[in-house]
Amino acid sequence: MLSLLPIVLTFLVLILIPCLFVSRRLSVPLSFTNIRRLVKIAASQCDEEDERCEKSYGTTGKEEKQGRMPKHVAIILDGNRRWAKKLGLTTAEGHEAGVKRVLDLAKDFFTSGVNTVSLFAFSTENWGRPEEEIRNLMSIFEKFIKMKIPDFQSYKIKISVIGNRANIPEPLLVSIREAEEATKSYEERHLIMAIDYSGKFDIIQACKSLAEKAKNGVIQVEEIDENVMDKALLTNCSEFPNPDLMIRTSGEQRISNFFLWQSAYTELYFPTVLWPDFTMADYLKALTWYQKRDRRFGRRV
């Protein structure tokens, strides 16, 4: 029995206690499966740190590491209205609950090693919804962005809002500008909110921009390639413009009109959970699935 004591103490100190702390920090139930996932996250981050060291000192490592961590996660926030209906709440209450989940989950994603989190918050097609619902959504966005600026600064989260701003109400635009200006110097954590965004609009505006540059002699037509196109898209605000993993909640298996160009090589994950119920435990499931795909098919570098 005494010989087992050092083993038990080692397990508690090195595995169980750290996992208990992290599970409480990330609001993840402490189970054997989640302990294994948390350990894999830590191991993957160590692998990436080793890879960076190898590059710094000029040593040769494996080109692809197993269990690579996504740097850019995109999420389609789907299911707010269905969630509200299920609980007998108003549509506005459903949207408010969905927006409240944004910052807490984004912080957890950043803690796990993600650099960029993109949220499909309001698509161009959403303008076809009832006027009262749109008015409430714009007000919720405005209050959220304005109220959370101190939190964004405290956690050093850079905020970018992409999309067509022509139809966005002025009070919301003011909050967006304030948040972007207050957080523009941060680099390691980047939260992108897509409001009045569509993939078609993004591609069209990029084509117009490149056509204008070609017309003015700034760029030659022959110079236009995928890299040039990437830089002309609205996601050029991020160090990692193309998402590694895209999650659409609610179970619908389509990306609609989100990141049509950027998601060409993205892994797509469709959990059935509605967005306001999406937790860090659900993300860990998505991450485990992503890493299995990573090992099986390989990833772009």
mmCIF file of C-alpha atoms in Angstrom:
data_model
loop_
_atom_site.group_PDB
_atom_site.id
_atom_site.type_symbol
_atom_site.label_atom_id
_atom_site.label_comp_id
_atom_site.label_asym_id
_atom_site.label_seq_id
_atom_site.Cartn_x
_atom_site.Cartn_y
_atom_site.Cartn_z
ATOM 1 C CA MET A 1 0.000 0.000 0.000
ATOM 2 C CA LEU A 2 2.775 2.410 0.893
ATOM 3 C CA SER A 3 4.347 1.893 -2.537
ATOM 4 C CA LEU A 4 1.156 3.151 -4.159
ATOM 5 C CA LEU A 5 1.177 6.407 -2.202
ATOM 6 C CA PRO A 6 3.830 8.183 -4.335
ATOM 7 C CA ILE A 7 1.962 7.184 -7.509
ATOM 8 C CA VAL A 8 -1.353 8.512 -6.159
ATOM 9 C CA LEU A 9 0.251 11.758 -4.992
ATOM 10 C CA THR A 10 1.984 12.219 -8.347
ATOM 11 C CA PHE A 11 -1.319 11.703 -10.170
ATOM 12 C CA LEU A 12 -3.054 14.253 -7.937
ATOM 13 C CA VAL A 13 -0.313 16.879 -8.281
ATOM 14 C CA LEU A 14 0.430 16.486 -12.005
ATOM 15 C CA ILE A 15 -2.942 15.505 -13.462
ATOM 16 C CA LEU A 16 -6.068 15.672 -11.313
ATOM 17 C CA ILE A 17 -5.574 18.940 -9.435
ATOM 18 C CA PRO A 18 -4.515 20.979 -12.537
ATOM 19 C CA CYS A 19 -7.414 19.476 -14.514
ATOM 20 C CA LEU A 20 -9.831 20.305 -11.680
ATOM 21 C CA PHE A 21 -8.620 23.914 -11.712
ATOM 22 C CA VAL A 22 -8.903 24.195 -15.500
ATOM 23 C CA SER A 23 -12.310 22.499 -15.581
ATOM 24 C CA ARG A 24 -13.668 25.053 -13.091
ATOM 25 C CA ARG A 25 -12.042 27.928 -14.995
ATOM 26 C CA LEU A 26 -13.545 26.781 -18.302
ATOM 27 C CA SER A 27 -16.865 25.550 -16.828
ATOM 28 C CA VAL A 28 -16.182 22.041 -18.150
ATOM 29 C CA PRO A 29 -17.490 19.005 -16.215
ATOM 30 C CA LEU A 30 -14.656 16.995 -14.673
ATOM 31 C CA SER A 31 -14.851 13.578 -16.294
ATOM 32 C CA PHE A 32 -12.288 11.070 -17.545
ATOM 33 C CA THR A 33 -13.048 12.059 -21.149
ATOM 34 C CA ASN A 34 -12.606 15.781 -20.460
ATOM 35 C CA ILE A 35 -9.413 15.154 -18.430
ATOM 36 C CA ARG A 36 -8.018 13.351 -21.460
ATOM 37 C CA ARG A 37 -9.037 16.268 -23.702
ATOM 38 C CA LEU A 38 -7.471 18.847 -21.399
ATOM 39 C CA VAL A 39 -4.226 16.867 -21.269
ATOM 40 C CA LYS A 40 -4.228 16.637 -25.079
ATOM 41 C CA ILE A 41 -4.627 20.407 -25.333
ATOM 42 C CA ALA A 42 -1.627 20.948 -23.066
ATOM 43 C CA ALA A 43 0.423 18.366 -24.985
ATOM 44 C CA SER A 44 -0.464 19.914 -28.340
ATOM 45 C CA GLN A 45 0.534 23.359 -27.150
ATOM 46 C CA CYS A 46 3.862 21.946 -25.965
ATOM 47 C CA ASP A 47 4.348 20.383 -29.404
ATOM 48 C CA GLU A 48 3.739 23.738 -31.067
ATOM 49 C CA GLU A 49 6.157 25.445 -28.670
ATOM 50 C CA ASP A 50 8.786 22.808 -29.511
ATOM 51 C CA GLU A 51 8.157 23.408 -33.196
ATOM 52 C CA ARG A 52 8.658 27.154 -32.771
ATOM 53 C CA CYS A 53 11.913 26.486 -30.907
ATOM 54 C CA GLU A 54 13.097 24.152 -33.654
ATOM 55 C CA LYS A 55 12.471 26.843 -36.258
ATOM 56 C CA SER A 56 14.205 29.473 -34.119
ATOM 57 C CA TYR A 57 17.373 27.361 -33.783
ATOM 58 C CA GLY A 58 17.318 26.035 -37.317
ATOM 59 C CA THR A 59 16.717 22.388 -36.371
ATOM 60 C CA THR A 60 14.596 20.097 -38.481
ATOM 61 C CA GLY A 61 11.324 18.754 -37.028
ATOM 62 C CA LYS A 62 8.309 16.999 -38.448
ATOM 63 C CA GLU A 63 6.525 19.137 -40.999
ATOM 64 C CA GLU A 64 3.159 18.229 -39.544
ATOM 65 C CA LYS A 65 2.535 17.597 -35.859
ATOM 66 C CA GLN A 66 -0.229 15.333 -34.661
ATOM 67 C CA GLY A 67 -2.876 17.115 -32.633
ATOM 68 C CA ARG A 68 -2.290 20.535 -34.182
ATOM 69 C CA MET A 69 -4.271 23.299 -32.453
ATOM 70 C CA PRO A 70 -6.502 25.533 -34.582
ATOM 71 C CA LYS A 71 -5.350 29.151 -34.711
ATOM 72 C CA HIS A 72 -8.582 30.509 -36.175
ATOM 73 C CA VAL A 73 -12.011 29.202 -35.147
ATOM 74 C CA ALA A 74 -15.123 30.535 -36.896
ATOM 75 C CA ILE A 75 -18.587 30.043 -35.417
ATOM 76 C CA ILE A 76 -22.035 30.474 -36.945
ATOM 77 C CA LEU A 77 -24.194 31.467 -33.965
ATOM 78 C CA ASP A 78 -27.330 29.527 -34.843
ATOM 79 C CA GLY A 79 -30.322 28.629 -32.705
ATOM 80 C CA ASN A 80 -31.092 31.696 -30.563
ATOM 81 C CA ARG A 81 -34.737 31.886 -31.668
ATOM 82 C CA ARG A 82 -35.324 28.143 -31.320
ATOM 83 C CA TRP A 83 -33.694 28.210 -27.876
ATOM 84 C CA ALA A 84 -36.046 31.017 -26.773
ATOM 85 C CA LYS A 85 -39.104 29.250 -28.166
ATOM 86 C CA LYS A 86 -38.156 26.026 -26.386
ATOM 87 C CA LEU A 87 -38.028 27.882 -23.059
ATOM 88 C CA GLY A 88 -41.092 30.030 -23.682
ATOM 89 C CA LEU A 89 -39.049 33.234 -23.971
ATOM 90 C CA THR A 90 -39.220 36.084 -26.462
ATOM 91 C CA THR A 91 -37.007 36.209 -29.539
ATOM 92 C CA ALA A 92 -35.209 39.243 -28.084
ATOM 93 C CA GLU A 93 -34.409 37.264 -24.924
ATOM 94 C CA GLY A 94 -33.008 34.461 -27.075
ATOM 95 C CA HIS A 95 -30.709 36.861 -28.935
ATOM 96 C CA GLU A 96 -29.628 38.500 -25.669
ATOM 97 C CA ALA A 97 -28.749 35.097 -24.176
ATOM 98 C CA GLY A 98 -26.749 34.278 -27.316
ATOM 99 C CA VAL A 99 -24.773 37.520 -27.169
ATOM 100 C CA LYS A 100 -24.015 36.982 -23.470
ATOM 101 C CA ARG A 101 -22.255 33.715 -24.358
ATOM 102 C CA VAL A 102 -19.862 35.436 -26.762
ATOM 103 C CA LEU A 103 -17.217 36.959 -24.507
ATOM 104 C CA ASP A 104 -17.020 34.144 -21.956
ATOM 105 C CA LEU A 105 -16.570 31.491 -24.633
ATOM 106 C CA ALA A 106 -14.168 33.658 -26.645
ATOM 107 C CA LYS A 107 -11.948 34.019 -23.564
ATOM 108 C CA ASP A 108 -11.992 30.239 -23.106
ATOM 109 C CA PHE A 109 -11.055 29.707 -26.769
ATOM 110 C CA PHE A 110 -8.140 32.116 -26.401
ATOM 111 C CA THR A 111 -7.027 30.323 -23.226
ATOM 112 C CA SER A 112 -6.899 27.050 -25.155
ATOM 113 C CA GLY A 113 -4.482 28.550 -27.717
ATOM 114 C CA VAL A 114 -6.770 30.017 -30.398
ATOM 115 C CA ASN A 115 -5.571 33.356 -31.808
ATOM 116 C CA THR A 116 -8.605 34.438 -33.861
ATOM 117 C CA VAL A 117 -12.300 33.816 -33.187
ATOM 118 C CA SER A 118 -14.758 34.868 -35.905
ATOM 119 C CA LEU A 119 -18.484 35.043 -35.207
ATOM 120 C CA PHE A 120 -21.219 35.121 -37.863
ATOM 121 C CA ALA A 121 -23.519 37.350 -35.822
ATOM 122 C CA PHE A 122 -25.796 38.931 -38.456
ATOM 123 C CA SER A 123 -25.913 38.001 -42.122
ATOM 124 C CA THR A 124 -27.022 40.233 -44.974
ATOM 125 C CA GLU A 125 -30.054 37.959 -45.401
ATOM 126 C CA ASN A 126 -31.095 38.700 -41.792
ATOM 127 C CA TRP A 127 -32.357 42.123 -42.882
ATOM 128 C CA GLY A 128 -35.423 40.236 -44.114
ATOM 129 C CA ARG A 129 -36.476 39.423 -40.553
ATOM 130 C CA PRO A 130 -39.249 41.397 -38.747
ATOM 131 C CA GLU A 131 -38.310 45.036 -38.103
ATOM 132 C CA GLU A 132 -38.772 44.760 -34.332
ATOM 133 C CA GLU A 133 -36.410 41.772 -34.152
ATOM 134 C CA ILE A 134 -33.751 43.623 -36.163
ATOM 135 C CA ARG A 135 -34.142 46.737 -34.006
ATOM 136 C CA ASN A 136 -33.707 44.666 -30.845
ATOM 137 C CA LEU A 137 -30.652 42.879 -32.273
ATOM 138 C CA MET A 138 -28.925 46.121 -33.245
ATOM 139 C CA SER A 139 -29.599 47.503 -29.755
ATOM 140 C CA ILE A 140 -28.233 44.318 -28.132
ATOM 141 C CA PHE A 141 -25.071 44.486 -30.280
ATOM 142 C CA GLU A 142 -24.585 48.160 -29.437
ATOM 143 C CA LYS A 143 -24.951 47.648 -25.677
ATOM 144 C CA PHE A 144 -22.739 44.549 -25.686
ATOM 145 C CA ILE A 145 -19.860 46.142 -27.598
ATOM 146 C CA LYS A 146 -19.974 49.404 -25.652
ATOM 147 C CA MET A 147 -20.314 47.745 -22.238
ATOM 148 C CA LYS A 148 -17.558 45.176 -22.872
ATOM 149 C CA ILE A 149 -14.833 47.576 -24.048
ATOM 150 C CA PRO A 150 -13.182 47.553 -20.556
ATOM 151 C CA ASP A 151 -13.248 43.732 -20.615
ATOM 152 C CA PHE A 152 -11.728 43.649 -24.101
ATOM 153 C CA GLN A 153 -8.953 45.912 -22.847
ATOM 154 C CA SER A 154 -8.463 43.937 -19.633
ATOM 155 C CA TYR A 155 -8.029 40.665 -21.553
ATOM 156 C CA LYS A 156 -6.143 42.398 -24.416
ATOM 157 C CA ILE A 157 -8.636 41.250 -27.044
ATOM 158 C CA LYS A 158 -8.555 43.060 -30.374
ATOM 159 C CA ILE A 159 -12.025 43.724 -31.821
ATOM 160 C CA SER A 160 -12.791 43.910 -35.534
ATOM 161 C CA VAL A 161 -16.259 44.164 -37.072
ATOM 162 C CA ILE A 162 -16.488 43.165 -40.737
ATOM 163 C CA GLY A 163 -19.319 43.484 -43.216
ATOM 164 C CA ASN A 164 -21.214 46.172 -45.112
ATOM 165 C CA ARG A 165 -21.612 49.080 -42.713
ATOM 166 C CA ALA A 166 -23.910 51.097 -44.972
ATOM 167 C CA ASN A 167 -27.126 49.919 -43.294
ATOM 168 C CA ILE A 168 -25.879 49.611 -39.697
ATOM 169 C CA PRO A 169 -27.527 52.137 -37.316
ATOM 170 C CA GLU A 170 -25.299 55.036 -36.257
ATOM 171 C CA PRO A 171 -25.353 54.250 -32.498
ATOM 172 C CA LEU A 172 -24.004 50.766 -33.219
ATOM 173 C CA LEU A 173 -21.392 52.178 -35.603
ATOM 174 C CA VAL A 174 -20.206 54.543 -32.855
ATOM 175 C CA SER A 175 -19.763 51.627 -30.435
ATOM 176 C CA ILE A 176 -17.917 49.623 -33.104
ATOM 177 C CA ARG A 177 -15.506 52.466 -33.830
ATOM 178 C CA GLU A 178 -14.850 53.013 -30.120
ATOM 179 C CA ALA A 179 -14.131 49.322 -29.516
ATOM 180 C CA GLU A 180 -11.866 48.996 -32.562
ATOM 181 C CA GLU A 181 -9.913 52.117 -31.647
ATOM 182 C CA ALA A 182 -9.547 51.076 -27.990
ATOM 183 C CA THR A 183 -8.220 47.588 -28.852
ATOM 184 C CA LYS A 184 -6.308 48.100 -32.101
ATOM 185 C CA SER A 185 -2.862 47.579 -30.558
ATOM 186 C CA TYR A 186 -3.524 44.019 -29.313
ATOM 187 C CA GLU A 187 -2.226 41.098 -31.366
ATOM 188 C CA GLU A 188 -2.408 37.727 -29.619
ATOM 189 C CA ARG A 189 -6.209 37.606 -29.181
ATOM 190 C CA HIS A 190 -8.491 38.722 -31.984
ATOM 191 C CA LEU A 191 -12.293 38.652 -31.945
ATOM 192 C CA ILE A 192 -13.964 39.290 -35.310
ATOM 193 C CA MET A 193 -17.699 39.958 -35.437
ATOM 194 C CA ALA A 194 -19.392 39.693 -38.844
ATOM 195 C CA ILE A 195 -22.405 42.038 -38.925
ATOM 196 C CA ASP A 196 -24.300 42.602 -42.178
ATOM 197 C CA TYR A 197 -21.805 40.213 -43.725
ATOM 198 C CA SER A 198 -22.076 37.777 -46.616
ATOM 199 C CA GLY A 199 -19.394 35.766 -48.365
ATOM 200 C CA LYS A 200 -20.700 36.960 -51.732
ATOM 201 C CA PHE A 201 -20.423 40.605 -50.670
ATOM 202 C CA ASP A 202 -16.882 40.024 -49.405
ATOM 203 C CA ILE A 203 -15.738 38.458 -52.689
ATOM 204 C CA ILE A 204 -17.420 41.177 -54.757
ATOM 205 C CA GLN A 205 -15.883 44.020 -52.742
ATOM 206 C CA ALA A 206 -12.461 42.339 -53.055
ATOM 207 C CA CYS A 207 -12.852 42.035 -56.836
ATOM 208 C CA LYS A 208 -13.882 45.685 -57.106
ATOM 209 C CA SER A 209 -10.899 46.744 -55.006
ATOM 210 C CA LEU A 210 -8.455 44.764 -57.148
ATOM 211 C CA ALA A 211 -10.100 45.993 -60.369
ATOM 212 C CA GLU A 212 -9.711 49.588 -59.198
ATOM 213 C CA LYS A 213 -6.026 48.998 -58.378
ATOM 214 C CA ALA A 214 -5.457 47.394 -61.790
ATOM 215 C CA LYS A 215 -7.220 50.294 -63.495
ATOM 216 C CA ASN A 216 -4.984 52.815 -61.720
ATOM 217 C CA GLY A 217 -1.827 50.835 -62.438
ATOM 218 C CA VAL A 218 -1.176 49.992 -58.779
ATOM 219 C CA ILE A 219 -1.203 46.275 -59.617
ATOM 220 C CA GLN A 220 -0.927 44.298 -62.837
ATOM 221 C CA VAL A 221 -3.668 41.826 -63.751
ATOM 222 C CA GLU A 222 -1.045 39.085 -64.039
ATOM 223 C CA GLU A 223 -0.078 39.666 -60.381
ATOM 224 C CA ILE A 224 -3.514 38.753 -59.051
ATOM 225 C CA ASP A 225 -3.410 35.323 -57.408
ATOM 226 C CA GLU A 226 -4.817 33.614 -54.307
ATOM 227 C CA ASN A 227 -2.485 35.469 -51.948
ATOM 228 C CA VAL A 228 -3.459 38.838 -53.400
ATOM 229 C CA MET A 229 -7.136 37.884 -53.154
ATOM 230 C CA ASP A 230 -6.703 36.842 -49.511
ATOM 231 C CA LYS A 231 -5.352 40.293 -48.696
ATOM 232 C CA ALA A 232 -8.284 42.009 -50.427
ATOM 233 C CA LEU A 233 -10.930 40.185 -48.362
ATOM 234 C CA LEU A 234 -12.320 41.665 -45.148
ATOM 235 C CA THR A 235 -10.562 38.981 -43.083
ATOM 236 C CA ASN A 236 -7.223 40.577 -43.979
ATOM 237 C CA CYS A 237 -7.542 42.249 -40.567
ATOM 238 C CA SER A 238 -6.424 38.942 -38.992
ATOM 239 C CA GLU A 239 -2.998 37.329 -38.874
ATOM 240 C CA PHE A 240 -4.827 34.064 -39.639
ATOM 241 C CA PRO A 241 -7.456 35.053 -42.257
ATOM 242 C CA ASN A 242 -8.591 31.509 -43.124
ATOM 243 C CA PRO A 243 -10.270 29.498 -40.333
ATOM 244 C CA ASP A 244 -8.931 26.063 -39.447
ATOM 245 C CA LEU A 245 -12.216 25.004 -37.865
ATOM 246 C CA MET A 246 -15.743 26.268 -38.497
ATOM 247 C CA ILE A 247 -18.558 25.364 -36.117
ATOM 248 C CA ARG A 248 -22.239 25.836 -36.882
ATOM 249 C CA THR A 249 -24.459 25.211 -33.891
ATOM 250 C CA SER A 250 -28.061 23.865 -34.025
ATOM 251 C CA GLY A 251 -27.226 20.901 -36.267
ATOM 252 C CA GLU A 252 -27.804 22.499 -39.674
ATOM 253 C CA GLN A 253 -25.100 21.180 -42.008
ATOM 254 C CA ARG A 254 -24.342 24.201 -44.174
ATOM 255 C CA ILE A 255 -22.228 27.330 -43.870
ATOM 256 C CA SER A 256 -24.837 29.542 -45.587
ATOM 257 C CA ASN A 257 -23.163 32.753 -46.780
ATOM 258 C CA PHE A 258 -20.207 32.874 -44.411
ATOM 259 C CA PHE A 259 -16.532 32.920 -45.455
ATOM 260 C CA LEU A 260 -17.204 31.363 -48.867
ATOM 261 C CA TRP A 261 -13.635 32.000 -50.064
ATOM 262 C CA GLN A 262 -11.862 31.657 -46.716
ATOM 263 C CA SER A 263 -13.340 28.252 -45.817
ATOM 264 C CA ALA A 264 -12.032 26.320 -48.853
ATOM 265 C CA TYR A 265 -9.765 24.164 -46.649
ATOM 266 C CA THR A 266 -11.638 24.516 -43.364
ATOM 267 C CA GLU A 267 -12.843 21.570 -41.294
ATOM 268 C CA LEU A 268 -16.611 21.919 -40.736
ATOM 269 C CA TYR A 269 -18.242 20.751 -37.517
ATOM 270 C CA PHE A 270 -22.011 20.724 -36.919
ATOM 271 C CA PRO A 271 -23.069 20.042 -33.304
ATOM 272 C CA THR A 272 -26.806 19.810 -32.599
ATOM 273 C CA VAL A 273 -26.633 22.074 -29.520
ATOM 274 C CA LEU A 274 -28.285 25.502 -29.885
ATOM 275 C CA TRP A 275 -25.879 28.446 -29.542
ATOM 276 C CA PRO A 276 -26.984 29.761 -26.102
ATOM 277 C CA ASP A 277 -26.392 26.235 -24.714
ATOM 278 C CA PHE A 278 -22.954 25.857 -26.363
ATOM 279 C CA THR A 279 -20.272 25.375 -23.684
ATOM 280 C CA MET A 280 -16.540 24.806 -23.489
ATOM 281 C CA ALA A 281 -17.269 21.090 -23.144
ATOM 282 C CA ASP A 282 -18.917 21.231 -26.591
ATOM 283 C CA TYR A 283 -15.842 22.997 -27.950
ATOM 284 C CA LEU A 284 -13.577 20.300 -26.509
ATOM 285 C CA LYS A 285 -15.634 17.719 -28.421
ATOM 286 C CA ALA A 286 -15.199 19.782 -31.580
ATOM 287 C CA LEU A 287 -11.466 20.093 -30.904
ATOM 288 C CA THR A 288 -11.095 16.325 -30.406
ATOM 289 C CA TRP A 289 -12.931 15.725 -33.687
ATOM 290 C CA TYR A 290 -10.762 18.325 -35.450
ATOM 291 C CA GLN A 291 -7.518 16.771 -34.232
ATOM 292 C CA LYS A 292 -8.615 13.324 -35.378
ATOM 293 C CA ARG A 293 -9.286 14.784 -38.828
ATOM 294 C CA ASP A 294 -5.941 16.567 -38.622
ATOM 295 C CA ARG A 295 -4.067 13.302 -38.102
ATOM 296 C CA ARG A 296 -6.025 11.472 -40.766
ATOM 297 C CA PHE A 297 -5.896 13.982 -43.610
ATOM 298 C CA GLY A 298 -3.106 16.416 -42.691
ATOM 299 C CA ARG A 299 -3.374 20.193 -42.565
ATOM 300 C CA ARG A 300 -2.221 23.172 -44.530
ATOM 301 C CA VAL A 301 0.718 25.080 -43.113
#
